[in-house]
Coordinates of C-alpha atoms and ligand atoms in Angstrom, one line a residue:
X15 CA 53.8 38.5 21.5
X16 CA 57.6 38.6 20.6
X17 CA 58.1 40.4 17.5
X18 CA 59.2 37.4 15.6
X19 CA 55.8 35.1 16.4
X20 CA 54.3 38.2 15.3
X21 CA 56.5 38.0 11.7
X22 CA 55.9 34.3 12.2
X23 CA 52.3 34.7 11.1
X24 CA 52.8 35.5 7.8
X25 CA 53.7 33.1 5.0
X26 CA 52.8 33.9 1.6
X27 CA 49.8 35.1 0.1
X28 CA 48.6 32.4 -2.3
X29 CA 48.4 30.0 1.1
X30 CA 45.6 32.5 1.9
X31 CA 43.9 33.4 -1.0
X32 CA 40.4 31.0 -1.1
X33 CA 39.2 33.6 -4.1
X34 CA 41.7 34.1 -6.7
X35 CA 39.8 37.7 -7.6
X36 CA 40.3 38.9 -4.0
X37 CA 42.2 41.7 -3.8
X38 CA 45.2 41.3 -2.1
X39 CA 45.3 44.1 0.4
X40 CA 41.7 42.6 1.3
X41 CA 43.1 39.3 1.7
X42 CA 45.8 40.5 4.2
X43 CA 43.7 42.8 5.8
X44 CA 40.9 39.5 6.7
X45 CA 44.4 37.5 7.8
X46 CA 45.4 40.3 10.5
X47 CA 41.8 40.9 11.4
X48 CA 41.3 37.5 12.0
X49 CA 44.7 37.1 14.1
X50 CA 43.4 39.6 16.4
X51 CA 40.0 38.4 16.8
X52 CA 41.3 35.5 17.7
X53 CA 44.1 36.9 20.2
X54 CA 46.9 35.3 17.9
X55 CA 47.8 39.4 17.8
X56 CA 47.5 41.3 21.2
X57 CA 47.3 44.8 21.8
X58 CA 50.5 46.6 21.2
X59 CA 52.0 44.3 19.0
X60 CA 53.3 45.5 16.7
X61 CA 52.9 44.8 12.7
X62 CA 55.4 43.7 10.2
X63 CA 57.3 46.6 8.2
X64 CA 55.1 47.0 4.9
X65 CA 58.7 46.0 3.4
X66 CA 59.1 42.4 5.2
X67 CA 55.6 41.7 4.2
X68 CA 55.8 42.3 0.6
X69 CA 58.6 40.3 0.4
X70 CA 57.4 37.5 2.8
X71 CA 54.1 37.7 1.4
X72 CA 54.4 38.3 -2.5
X73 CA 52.3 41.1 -2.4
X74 CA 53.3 44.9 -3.4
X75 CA 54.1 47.4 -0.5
X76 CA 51.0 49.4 -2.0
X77 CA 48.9 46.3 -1.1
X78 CA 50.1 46.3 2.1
X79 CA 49.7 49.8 2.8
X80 CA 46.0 50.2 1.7
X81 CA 45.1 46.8 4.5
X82 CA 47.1 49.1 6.9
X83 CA 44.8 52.2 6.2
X84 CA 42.2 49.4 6.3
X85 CA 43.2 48.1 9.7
X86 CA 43.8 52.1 11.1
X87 CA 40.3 53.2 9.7
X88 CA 38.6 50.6 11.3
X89 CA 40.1 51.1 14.5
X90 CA 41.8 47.7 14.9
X91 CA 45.4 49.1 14.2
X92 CA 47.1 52.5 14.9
X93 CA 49.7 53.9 13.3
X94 CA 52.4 55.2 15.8
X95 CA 54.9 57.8 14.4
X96 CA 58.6 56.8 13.6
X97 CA 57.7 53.6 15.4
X98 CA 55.5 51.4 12.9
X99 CA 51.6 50.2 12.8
X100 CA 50.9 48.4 16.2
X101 CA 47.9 46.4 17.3
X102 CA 45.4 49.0 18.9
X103 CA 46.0 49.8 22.3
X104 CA 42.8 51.1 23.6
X105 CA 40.6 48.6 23.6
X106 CA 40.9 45.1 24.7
X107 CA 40.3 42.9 22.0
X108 CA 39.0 39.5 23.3
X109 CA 39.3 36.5 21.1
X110 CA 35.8 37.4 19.4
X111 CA 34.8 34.9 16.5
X112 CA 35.3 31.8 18.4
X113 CA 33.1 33.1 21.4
X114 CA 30.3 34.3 19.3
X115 CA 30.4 31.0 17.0
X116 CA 29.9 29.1 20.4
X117 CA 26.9 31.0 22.2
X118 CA 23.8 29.2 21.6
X119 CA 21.2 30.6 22.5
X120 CA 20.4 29.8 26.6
X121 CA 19.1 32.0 28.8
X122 CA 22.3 31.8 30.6
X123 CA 24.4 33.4 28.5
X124 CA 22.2 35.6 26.3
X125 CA 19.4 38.4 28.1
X126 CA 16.4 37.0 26.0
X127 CA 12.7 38.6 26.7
X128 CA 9.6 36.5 28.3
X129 CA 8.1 36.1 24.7
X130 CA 11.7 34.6 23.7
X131 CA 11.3 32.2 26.7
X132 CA 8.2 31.0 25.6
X133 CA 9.3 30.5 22.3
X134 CA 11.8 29.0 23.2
X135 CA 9.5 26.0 24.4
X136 CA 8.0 25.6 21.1
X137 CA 9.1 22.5 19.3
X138 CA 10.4 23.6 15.6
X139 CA 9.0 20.6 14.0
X140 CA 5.4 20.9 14.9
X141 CA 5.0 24.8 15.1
X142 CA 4.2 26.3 11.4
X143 CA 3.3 24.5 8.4
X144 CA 1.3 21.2 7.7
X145 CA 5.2 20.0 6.8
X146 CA 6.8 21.2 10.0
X147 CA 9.6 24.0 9.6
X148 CA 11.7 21.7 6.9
X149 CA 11.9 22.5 3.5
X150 CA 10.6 20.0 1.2
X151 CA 11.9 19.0 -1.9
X152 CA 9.8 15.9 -2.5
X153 CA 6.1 16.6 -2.8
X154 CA 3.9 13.2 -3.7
X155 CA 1.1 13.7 -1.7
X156 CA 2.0 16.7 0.7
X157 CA -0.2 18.6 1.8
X158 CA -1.3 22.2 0.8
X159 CA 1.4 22.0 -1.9
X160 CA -0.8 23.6 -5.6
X161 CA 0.0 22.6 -8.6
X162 CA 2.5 24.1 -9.9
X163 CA 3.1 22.6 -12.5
X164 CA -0.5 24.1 -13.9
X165 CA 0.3 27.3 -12.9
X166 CA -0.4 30.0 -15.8
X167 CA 3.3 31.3 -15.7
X168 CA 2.8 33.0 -19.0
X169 CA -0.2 35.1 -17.6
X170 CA 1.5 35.6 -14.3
X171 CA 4.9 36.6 -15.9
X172 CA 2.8 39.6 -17.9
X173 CA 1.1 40.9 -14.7
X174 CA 4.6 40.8 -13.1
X175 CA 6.0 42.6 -16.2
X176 CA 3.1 45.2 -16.2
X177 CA 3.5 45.5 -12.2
X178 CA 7.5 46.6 -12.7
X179 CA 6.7 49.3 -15.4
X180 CA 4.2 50.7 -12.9
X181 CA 6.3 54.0 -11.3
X182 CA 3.4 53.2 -7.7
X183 CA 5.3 49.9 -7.4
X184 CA 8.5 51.7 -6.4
X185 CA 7.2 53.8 -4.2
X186 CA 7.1 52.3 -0.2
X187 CA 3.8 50.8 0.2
X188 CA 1.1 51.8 2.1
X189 CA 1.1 49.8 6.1
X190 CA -2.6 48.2 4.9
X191 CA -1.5 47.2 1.4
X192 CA -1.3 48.6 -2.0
X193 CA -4.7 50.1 -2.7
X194 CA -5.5 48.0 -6.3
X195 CA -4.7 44.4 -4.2
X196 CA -7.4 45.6 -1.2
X197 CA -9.8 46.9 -4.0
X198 CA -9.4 43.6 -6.0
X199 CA -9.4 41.4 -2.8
X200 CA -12.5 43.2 -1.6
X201 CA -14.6 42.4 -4.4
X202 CA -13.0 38.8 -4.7
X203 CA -14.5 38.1 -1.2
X204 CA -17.8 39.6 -1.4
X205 CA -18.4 37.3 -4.6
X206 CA -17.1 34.3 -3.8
X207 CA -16.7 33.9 -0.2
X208 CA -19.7 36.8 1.4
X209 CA -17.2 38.4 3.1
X210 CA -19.3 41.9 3.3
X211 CA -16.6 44.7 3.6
X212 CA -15.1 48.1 2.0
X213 CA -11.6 48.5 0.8
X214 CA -10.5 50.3 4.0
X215 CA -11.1 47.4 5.9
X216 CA -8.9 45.1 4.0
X217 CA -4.9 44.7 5.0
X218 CA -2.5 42.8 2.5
X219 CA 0.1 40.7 4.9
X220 CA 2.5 37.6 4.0
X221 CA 0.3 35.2 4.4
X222 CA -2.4 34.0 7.1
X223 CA 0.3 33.1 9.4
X224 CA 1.2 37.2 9.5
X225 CA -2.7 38.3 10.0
X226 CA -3.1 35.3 12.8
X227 CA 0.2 36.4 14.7
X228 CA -0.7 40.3 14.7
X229 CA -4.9 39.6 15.2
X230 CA -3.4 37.6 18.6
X231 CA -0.6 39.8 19.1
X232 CA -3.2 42.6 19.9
X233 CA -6.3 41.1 20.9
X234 CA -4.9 38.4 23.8
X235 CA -3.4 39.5 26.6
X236 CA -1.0 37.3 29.2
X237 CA -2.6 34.3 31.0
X238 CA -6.0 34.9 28.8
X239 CA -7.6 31.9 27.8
X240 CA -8.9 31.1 23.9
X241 CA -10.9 28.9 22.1
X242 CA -9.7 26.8 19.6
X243 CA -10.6 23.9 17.8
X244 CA -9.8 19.9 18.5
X245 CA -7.1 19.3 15.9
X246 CA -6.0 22.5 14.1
X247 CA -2.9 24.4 12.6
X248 CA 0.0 24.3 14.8
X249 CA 1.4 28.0 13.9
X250 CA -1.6 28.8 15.8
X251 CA -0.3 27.5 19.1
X252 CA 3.0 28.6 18.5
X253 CA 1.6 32.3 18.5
X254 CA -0.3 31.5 21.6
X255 CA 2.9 30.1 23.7
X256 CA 4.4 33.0 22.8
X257 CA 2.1 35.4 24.3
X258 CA 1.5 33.5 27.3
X259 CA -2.0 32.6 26.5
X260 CA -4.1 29.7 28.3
X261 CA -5.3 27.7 25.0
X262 CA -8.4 25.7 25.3
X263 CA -9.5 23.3 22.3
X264 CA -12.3 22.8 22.3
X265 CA -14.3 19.1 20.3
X266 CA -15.6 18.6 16.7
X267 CA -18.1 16.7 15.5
X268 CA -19.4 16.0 11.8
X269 CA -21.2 19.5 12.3
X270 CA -17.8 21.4 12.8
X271 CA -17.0 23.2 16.4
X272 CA -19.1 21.9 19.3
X273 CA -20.0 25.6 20.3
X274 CA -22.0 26.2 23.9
X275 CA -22.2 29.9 25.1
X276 CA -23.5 28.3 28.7
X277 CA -20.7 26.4 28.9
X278 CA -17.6 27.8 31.3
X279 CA -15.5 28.1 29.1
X280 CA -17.2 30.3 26.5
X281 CA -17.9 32.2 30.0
X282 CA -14.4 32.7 30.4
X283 CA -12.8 32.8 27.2
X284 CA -12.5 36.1 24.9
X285 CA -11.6 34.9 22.0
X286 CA -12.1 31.7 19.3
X287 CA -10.1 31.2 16.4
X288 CA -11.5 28.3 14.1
X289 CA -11.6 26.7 10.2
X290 CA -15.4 27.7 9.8
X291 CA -15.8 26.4 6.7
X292 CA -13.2 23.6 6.1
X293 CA -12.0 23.0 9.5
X294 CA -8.7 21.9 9.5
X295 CA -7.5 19.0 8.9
X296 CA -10.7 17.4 9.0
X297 CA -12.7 19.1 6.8
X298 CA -16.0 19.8 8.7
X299 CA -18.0 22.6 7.8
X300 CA -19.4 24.6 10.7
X301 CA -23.5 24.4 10.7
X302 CA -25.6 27.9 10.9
X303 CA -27.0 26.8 13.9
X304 CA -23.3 26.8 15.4
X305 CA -21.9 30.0 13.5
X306 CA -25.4 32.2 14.7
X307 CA -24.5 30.8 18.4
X308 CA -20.9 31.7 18.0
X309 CA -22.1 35.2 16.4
X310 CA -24.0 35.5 19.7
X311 CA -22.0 34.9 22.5
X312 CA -19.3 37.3 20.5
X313 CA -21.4 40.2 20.5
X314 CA -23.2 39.6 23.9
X315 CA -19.8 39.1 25.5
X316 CA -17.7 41.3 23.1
X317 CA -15.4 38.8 22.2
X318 CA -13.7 38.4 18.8
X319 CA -13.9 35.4 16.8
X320 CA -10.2 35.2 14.5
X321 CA -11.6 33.0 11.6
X322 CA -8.9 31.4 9.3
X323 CA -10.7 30.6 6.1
X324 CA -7.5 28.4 4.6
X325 CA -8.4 26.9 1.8
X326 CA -12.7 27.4 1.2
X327 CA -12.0 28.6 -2.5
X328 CA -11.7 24.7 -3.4
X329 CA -15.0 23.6 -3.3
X330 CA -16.0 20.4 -6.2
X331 CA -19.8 20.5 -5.3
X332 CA -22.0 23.2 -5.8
X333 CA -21.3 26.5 -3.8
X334 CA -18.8 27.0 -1.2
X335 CA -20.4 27.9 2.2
X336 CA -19.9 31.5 3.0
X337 CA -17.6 33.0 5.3
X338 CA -19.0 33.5 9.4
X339 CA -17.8 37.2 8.3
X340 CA -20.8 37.7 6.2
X341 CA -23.7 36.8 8.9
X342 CA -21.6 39.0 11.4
X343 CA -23.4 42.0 11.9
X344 CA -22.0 43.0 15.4
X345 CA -18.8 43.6 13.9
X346 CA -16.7 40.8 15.9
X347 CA -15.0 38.9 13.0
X348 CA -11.3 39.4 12.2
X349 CA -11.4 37.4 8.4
X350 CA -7.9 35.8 7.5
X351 CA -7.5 34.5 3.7
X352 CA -4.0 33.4 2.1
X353 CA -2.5 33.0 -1.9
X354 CA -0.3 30.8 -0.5
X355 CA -2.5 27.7 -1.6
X356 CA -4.7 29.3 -4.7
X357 CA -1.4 30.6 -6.0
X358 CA 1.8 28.6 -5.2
X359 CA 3.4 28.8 -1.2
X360 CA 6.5 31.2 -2.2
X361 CA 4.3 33.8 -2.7
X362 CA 4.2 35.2 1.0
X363 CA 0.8 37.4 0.6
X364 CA -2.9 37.3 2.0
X365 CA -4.9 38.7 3.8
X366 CA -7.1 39.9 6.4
X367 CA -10.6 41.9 7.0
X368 CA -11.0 43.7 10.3
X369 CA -14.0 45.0 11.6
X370 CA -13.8 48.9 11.5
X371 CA -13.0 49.6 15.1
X372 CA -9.9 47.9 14.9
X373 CA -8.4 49.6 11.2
X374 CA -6.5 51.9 13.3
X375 CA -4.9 50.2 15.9
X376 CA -3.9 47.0 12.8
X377 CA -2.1 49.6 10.7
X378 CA -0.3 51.3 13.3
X379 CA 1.0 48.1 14.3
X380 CA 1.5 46.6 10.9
X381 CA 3.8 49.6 10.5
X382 CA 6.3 48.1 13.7
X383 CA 5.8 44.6 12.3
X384 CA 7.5 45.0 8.6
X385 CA 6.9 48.6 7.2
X386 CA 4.8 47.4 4.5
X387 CA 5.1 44.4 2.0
X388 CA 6.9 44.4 -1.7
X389 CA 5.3 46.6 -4.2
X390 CA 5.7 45.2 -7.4
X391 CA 4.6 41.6 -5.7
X392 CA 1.0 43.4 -4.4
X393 CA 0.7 45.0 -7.7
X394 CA 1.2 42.0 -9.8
X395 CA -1.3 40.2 -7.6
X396 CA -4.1 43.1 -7.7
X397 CA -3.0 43.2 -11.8
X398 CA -3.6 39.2 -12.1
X399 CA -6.7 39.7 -10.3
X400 CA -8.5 43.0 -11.6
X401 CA -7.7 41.0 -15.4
X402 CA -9.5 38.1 -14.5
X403 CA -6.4 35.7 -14.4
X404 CA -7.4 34.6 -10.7
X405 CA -10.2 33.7 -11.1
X406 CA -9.5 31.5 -14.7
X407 CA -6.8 29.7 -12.4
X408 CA -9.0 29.0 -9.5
X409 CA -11.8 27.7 -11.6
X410 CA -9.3 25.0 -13.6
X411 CA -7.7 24.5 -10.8
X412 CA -11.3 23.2 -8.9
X413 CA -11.5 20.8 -11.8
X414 CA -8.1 19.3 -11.5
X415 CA -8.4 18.8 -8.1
X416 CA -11.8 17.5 -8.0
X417 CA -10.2 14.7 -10.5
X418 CA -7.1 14.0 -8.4
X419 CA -9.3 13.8 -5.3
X420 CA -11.5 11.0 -6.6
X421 CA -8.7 9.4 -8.2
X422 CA -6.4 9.4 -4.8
X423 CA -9.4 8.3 -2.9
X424 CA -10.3 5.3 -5.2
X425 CA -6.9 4.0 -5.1
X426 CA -6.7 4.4 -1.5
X427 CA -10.0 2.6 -0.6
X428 CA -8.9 -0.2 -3.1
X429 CA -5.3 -0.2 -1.1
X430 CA -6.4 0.0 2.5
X431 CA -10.4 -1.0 2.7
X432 CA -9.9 -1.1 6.8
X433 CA -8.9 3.1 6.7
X434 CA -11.8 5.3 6.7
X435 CA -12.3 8.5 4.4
X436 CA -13.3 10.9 6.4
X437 CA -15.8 12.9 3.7
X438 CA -15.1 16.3 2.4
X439 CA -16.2 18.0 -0.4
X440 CA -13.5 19.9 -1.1
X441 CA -9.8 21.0 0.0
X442 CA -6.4 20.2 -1.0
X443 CA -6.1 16.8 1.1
X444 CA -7.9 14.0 1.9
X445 CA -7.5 12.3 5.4
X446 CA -8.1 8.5 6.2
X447 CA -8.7 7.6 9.4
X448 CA -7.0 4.2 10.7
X449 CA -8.0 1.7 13.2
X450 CA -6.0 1.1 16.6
X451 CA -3.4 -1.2 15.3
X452 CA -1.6 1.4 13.1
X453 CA 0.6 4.2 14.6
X454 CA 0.1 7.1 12.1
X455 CA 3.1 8.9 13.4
X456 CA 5.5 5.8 12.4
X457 CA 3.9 5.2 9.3
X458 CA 4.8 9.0 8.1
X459 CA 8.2 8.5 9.8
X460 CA 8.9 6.0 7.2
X461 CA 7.1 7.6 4.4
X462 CA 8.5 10.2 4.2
X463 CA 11.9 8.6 4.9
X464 CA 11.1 6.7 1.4
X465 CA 10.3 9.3 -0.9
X466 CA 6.3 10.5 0.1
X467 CA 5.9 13.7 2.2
X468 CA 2.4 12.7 4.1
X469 CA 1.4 14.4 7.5
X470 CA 0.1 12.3 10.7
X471 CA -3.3 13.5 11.8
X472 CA -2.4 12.9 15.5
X473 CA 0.7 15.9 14.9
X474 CA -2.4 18.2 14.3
X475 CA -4.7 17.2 17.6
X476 CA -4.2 19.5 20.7
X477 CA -4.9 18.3 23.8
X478 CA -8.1 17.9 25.2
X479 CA -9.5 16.2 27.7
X480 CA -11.7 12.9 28.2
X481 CA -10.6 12.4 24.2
X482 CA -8.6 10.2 22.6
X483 CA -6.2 11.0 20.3
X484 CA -7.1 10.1 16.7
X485 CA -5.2 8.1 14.2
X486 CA -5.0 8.9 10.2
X487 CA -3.0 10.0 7.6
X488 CA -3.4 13.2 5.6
X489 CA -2.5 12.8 2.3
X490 CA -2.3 16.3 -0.5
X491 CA -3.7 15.6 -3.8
X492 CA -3.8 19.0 -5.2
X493 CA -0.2 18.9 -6.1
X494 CA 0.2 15.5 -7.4
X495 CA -0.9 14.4 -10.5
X496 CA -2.9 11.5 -11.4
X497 CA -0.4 9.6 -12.8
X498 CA 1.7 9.6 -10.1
X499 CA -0.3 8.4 -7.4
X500 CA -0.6 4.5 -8.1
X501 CA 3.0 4.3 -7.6
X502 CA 2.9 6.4 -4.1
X503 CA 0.1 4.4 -2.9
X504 CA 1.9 1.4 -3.9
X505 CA 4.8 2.4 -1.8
X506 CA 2.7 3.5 1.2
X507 CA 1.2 0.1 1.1
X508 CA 4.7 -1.6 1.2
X509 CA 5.3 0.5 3.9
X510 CA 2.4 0.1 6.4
X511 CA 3.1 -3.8 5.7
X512 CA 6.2 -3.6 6.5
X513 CA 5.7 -2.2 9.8
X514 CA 2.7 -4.5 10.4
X515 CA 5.6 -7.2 10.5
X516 CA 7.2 -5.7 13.1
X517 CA 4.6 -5.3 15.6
Ligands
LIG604 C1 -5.2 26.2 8.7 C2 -4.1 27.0 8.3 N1 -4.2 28.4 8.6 C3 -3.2 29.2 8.2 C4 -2.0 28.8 7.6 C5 -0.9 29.8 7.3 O1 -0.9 30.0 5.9 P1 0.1 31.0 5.2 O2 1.0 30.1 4.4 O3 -0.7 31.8 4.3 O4 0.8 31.8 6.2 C6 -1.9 27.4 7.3 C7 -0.7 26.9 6.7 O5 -0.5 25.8 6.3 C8 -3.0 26.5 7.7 O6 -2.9 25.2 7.4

C-alpha cells in the first residue's frame, strides 16, 4: 500500500468510537489491528507519523504513542529506527477475522476427531433435554420444569449465605464431590430410595446427564452393543453415537422392560441403561420379577446395568419403589440421581453411586472431565439437606403435584375423551396416548408455536423393530399451576381442531 491509502485509513476518532469510555489509544490501536487482520495494511507499510494522526484523528500524540507500544508489544508492528513504526515484516499476516468468521465446522476444512464425527450426526433438536437443546421461556405444561415459583428461596438463600462464609467452600473441590453433599446424599438415598451405599461410593456431578456420559464413556467400548429401553431420554443416544456404540432398544410393557437373559441380545450385549422405576416417558415401573432377572444376567455375565432413576422422589401413593441398586448384591449397578427436577433445572448437580471396583477409575477420570464442581454450590446443597430443608420441599412439593396431576388429567379427559391416560402414579408429566388420526409431532409443532411448550411422545421412541411407533402427547404439570391449566387445555383443544380441519 502507497503511503497515502495507508494515511487514507484514518479519519477521525469519534467515527470510531462505539463506547464513549474507550480509551482512545485502545480505540486506534482495535482500528490498525483490525486493518491488518483484514490485509487493508500489509507488511511493511508503514504507519502514520504519531503527529499526522493526532491531528487527523483528534486524539493526543500520547494516545497515539501508547497504541504504537500496543501494536510493537504485541508483535503486529515494529518500530524501525529514524524510519517510523511499519507493519511487521516477519510474519505474513493473512486477512484473519474474515476467514475464521467463515469456517464452519466441516470436516473439510477443520481436523475434527472420530468422536466429533459422530457427533456431528446427532441432530441438536432431539439429543438432550425433554425440550430439545432450546431454551424455553414459556413453560405451561413443559415437561420436567418444578415449580419454581414454590421454591423456598428464603431457606435456600440462608444455606447459600452459610455455604459462602464457609473458608472449605473456597478451597478446589475434591474430583468425587464435597464430602458434606456425598454424606448428606448417601443417607438421602438409603432412606428414601434403598440405595445401600457408603459415602466413598458417592460422586457429586452436574447433573445425570454428566454421570450417564462418563458411566458410558468408560464402560462401552467402539462397535459394543447396549440395551436400552423402547422410548427413553434422547441425551442417552447422543452419548452412544458419540462413542460408536451399536444401541439396541429393547420393548416395554405395563410391567416396565421386557427383560430375557436367553434372548441374543442379552447374549451379546454388556450393558443396559433403563428408568427402573418410572421409565421414561411412560411411567412404567419395572416388576421384581424383571429387576431379579436383570440382577442375574449382570452378575452371571458381568455386565453393568447404568440405572437413571430421574424423577422416583415424586411418588402421590404410598411408597416409592426402591432403587434396582438396593437388591444388587453383585455389585453391577452404576446409580444416577439429579437436583435438576427436586430443585429447579439451573442448578447443574446430581449424582451417581458406583459400585466399589469402579471408585477409582470414575475419579481419576472425573478429574480430566471438569476438575471438580463449584464449592459453595455443593456446600449449599449438602447445608440445605443436612438442615432438613430438602426434604420439607420434596414433601410439599409431592402434594402440589399430586393436586395439579389430577387436576390436568380431569381437564384433559373432559377435553379429549378419545386420548388415553396412560396411568402413573407419580412423576412430573402426564402422557395421553392418541388414536391413528392425530399426528402428535404436528400437534406440538403448533403448540408450542402458540404459547404451550408440550413434547411428542413419538420424539422419545427409538427404533425398534416389528413395532409401531406410538402417538401421544406429554404434557408437565409439576410446573404449572392449577389455575392456569383450563386456559392451556383450552388452547390445545383449538389447536388439535384446527388441524383436524385440515386433514
Ligand atoms: C430420563 C432422564 N434422564 C436423565 C436426564 C438428565 O438430567 P440432568 O438435567 O440432571 O442432566 C433427563 C433430563 O431431562 C431425563 O429426562
Amino acid at each position: 500500500m502507497n503511503n497515502q491509502s495507508a494515511h487514507d485509513l484514518f479519519i477521525p476518532l469519534d467515527t470510531h468510537l462505539t463506547n464513549k469510555n474507550q480509551p482512545k489509544y485502545e480505540v486506534l490501536y482495535e482500528h490498525i489491528k483490525e486493518a491488518i487482520c483484514h490485509g487493508r495494511l500489509k507488511r511493511n507499510d508503514k504507519l502514520p507519523s504519531s503527529r499526522y494522526l493526532s491531528q487527523q484523528m483528534g486524539i493526543s500524540r500520547n494516545s497515539v504513542i501508547a497504541a504504537f507500544d500496543l501494536l510493537i508489544e504485541e508483535g503486529f508492528a515494529e518500530s524501525r529506527q529514524g524510519a517510523g513504526t511499519f507493519v511487521a515484516g516477519i510474519i505474513e499476516l493473512k486477512p484473519l477475522l474474515g476467514e475464521v468468521k467463515q469456517n464452519h465446522l466441516s470436516n473439510s476444512v477443520v481436523r475434527i476427531s472420530e468422536v466429533a464425527q459422530r457427533i456431528q450426526t446427532i441432530d441438536d433438536q432431539s439429543s438432550t433435554k425433554p425440550g430439545g437443546l432450546q431454551e424455553t421461556t414459556q413453560s405451561l405444561f413443559l415437561p420436567a420444569q418444578p415449580a419454581i415459583s414454590d421454591f423456598p428461596l428464603k431457606e435456600w438463600h440462608a444455606a447459600t449465605a452459610r455455604s459462602l462464609r464457609d473458608q472449605n467452600a473456597y478451597s478446589e473441590q475434591p474430583a468425587m464431590g464435597a464430602q458434606l453433599l456425598r454424606q448428606q446424599i448417601s443417607e438421602h438415598l438409603l432412606i428414601t430410595r434403598g440405595v445401600k451405599c457408603c459415602v466413598d461410593q458417592v460422586m457429586i456431578t452436574t447433573g445425570s446427564q454428566q454421570a450417564l456420559a462418563i458411566a458410558l464413556n468408560l464402560l462401552v467400548t467402539q462397535n459394543e452393543t447396549v440395551m436400552l429401553e423402547e422410548t427413553g431420554y434422547p441425551g442417552i443416544d447422543g452419548v452412544l453415537t458419540s462413542i460408536g456404540a451399536k444401541q439396541i432398544a429393547l420393548p416395554t410393557d405395563e410391567y416396565g422392560l421386557c427383560f430375557d437373559a436367553d434372548n441374543a441380545i442379552a447374549q451379546q450385549a454388556h450393558t443396559l441403561i433403563l428408568t427402573p422405576s418410572r421409565s421414561f416417558p411412560l411411567g412404567q415401573t419395572l416388576s421384581l420379577k424383571r429387576r431379579l432377572a436383570i440382577l442375574d444376567w449382570a452378575y452371571e455375565t458381568q455386565s453393568w446395568v447404568i440405572e437413571d432413576d430421574y424423577d422416583s422422589e415424586f411418588v402421590f401413593n404410598g411408597h416409592s419403589i426402591s432403587a434396582l441398586q438396593g437388591l444388587d448384591t453383585g455389585s453391577r449397578v452404576i446409580y444416577t440421581g439429579t437436583f435438576s427436577r427436586t430443585m429447579f433445572p439451573g442448578i447443574r448437580l446430581g449424582y451417581m453411586v458406583l459400585p466399589e471396583a469402579l471408585i477409582d477409575l470414575f475419579k481419576k477420570y472425573k478429574r480430566f472431565v471438569d476438575g471438580g464442581l463449584s464449592g459453595p454450590q455443593q456446600i449449599a446443597m449438602g447445608l440445605f439437606m443436612k438442615e432438613g430443608g430438602y426434604n420439607r420441599h420434596l414433601r410439599r412439593m409431592r402434594k402440589l403435584y399430586k393436586i395439579r396431576k389430577a387436576s390436568l388429567d380431569h381437564l384433559m379427559q373432559q377435553s379429549f375423551p378419545d386420548f388415553t391416560l396412560v396411568p402413573s402414579s407419580g412423576g412430573m408429566h402426564s402422557v395421553y396416548l392418541l388414536n391413528a388420526s392425530y399426528c402428535d409431532q404436528r400437534i406440538c409443532e403448533k403448540a408450542n408455536a402458540n404459547g404451550l411448550d408440550i413434547r411428542a411422545l413419538s420424539a422419545y421412541q427409538r427404533d425398534i423393530l416389528h413395532r409401531p411407533v406410538r402417538s401421544g402427547l406429554i404434557l408437565g404439570y409439576a410446573g404449572t399451576p392449577v389455575e392456569k391449566m383450563p386456559a392451556g387445555v383450552n388452547k390445545l383443544q383449538k389447536i388439535i381442531k384446527s388441524l383436524s380441519k385440515n386433514i
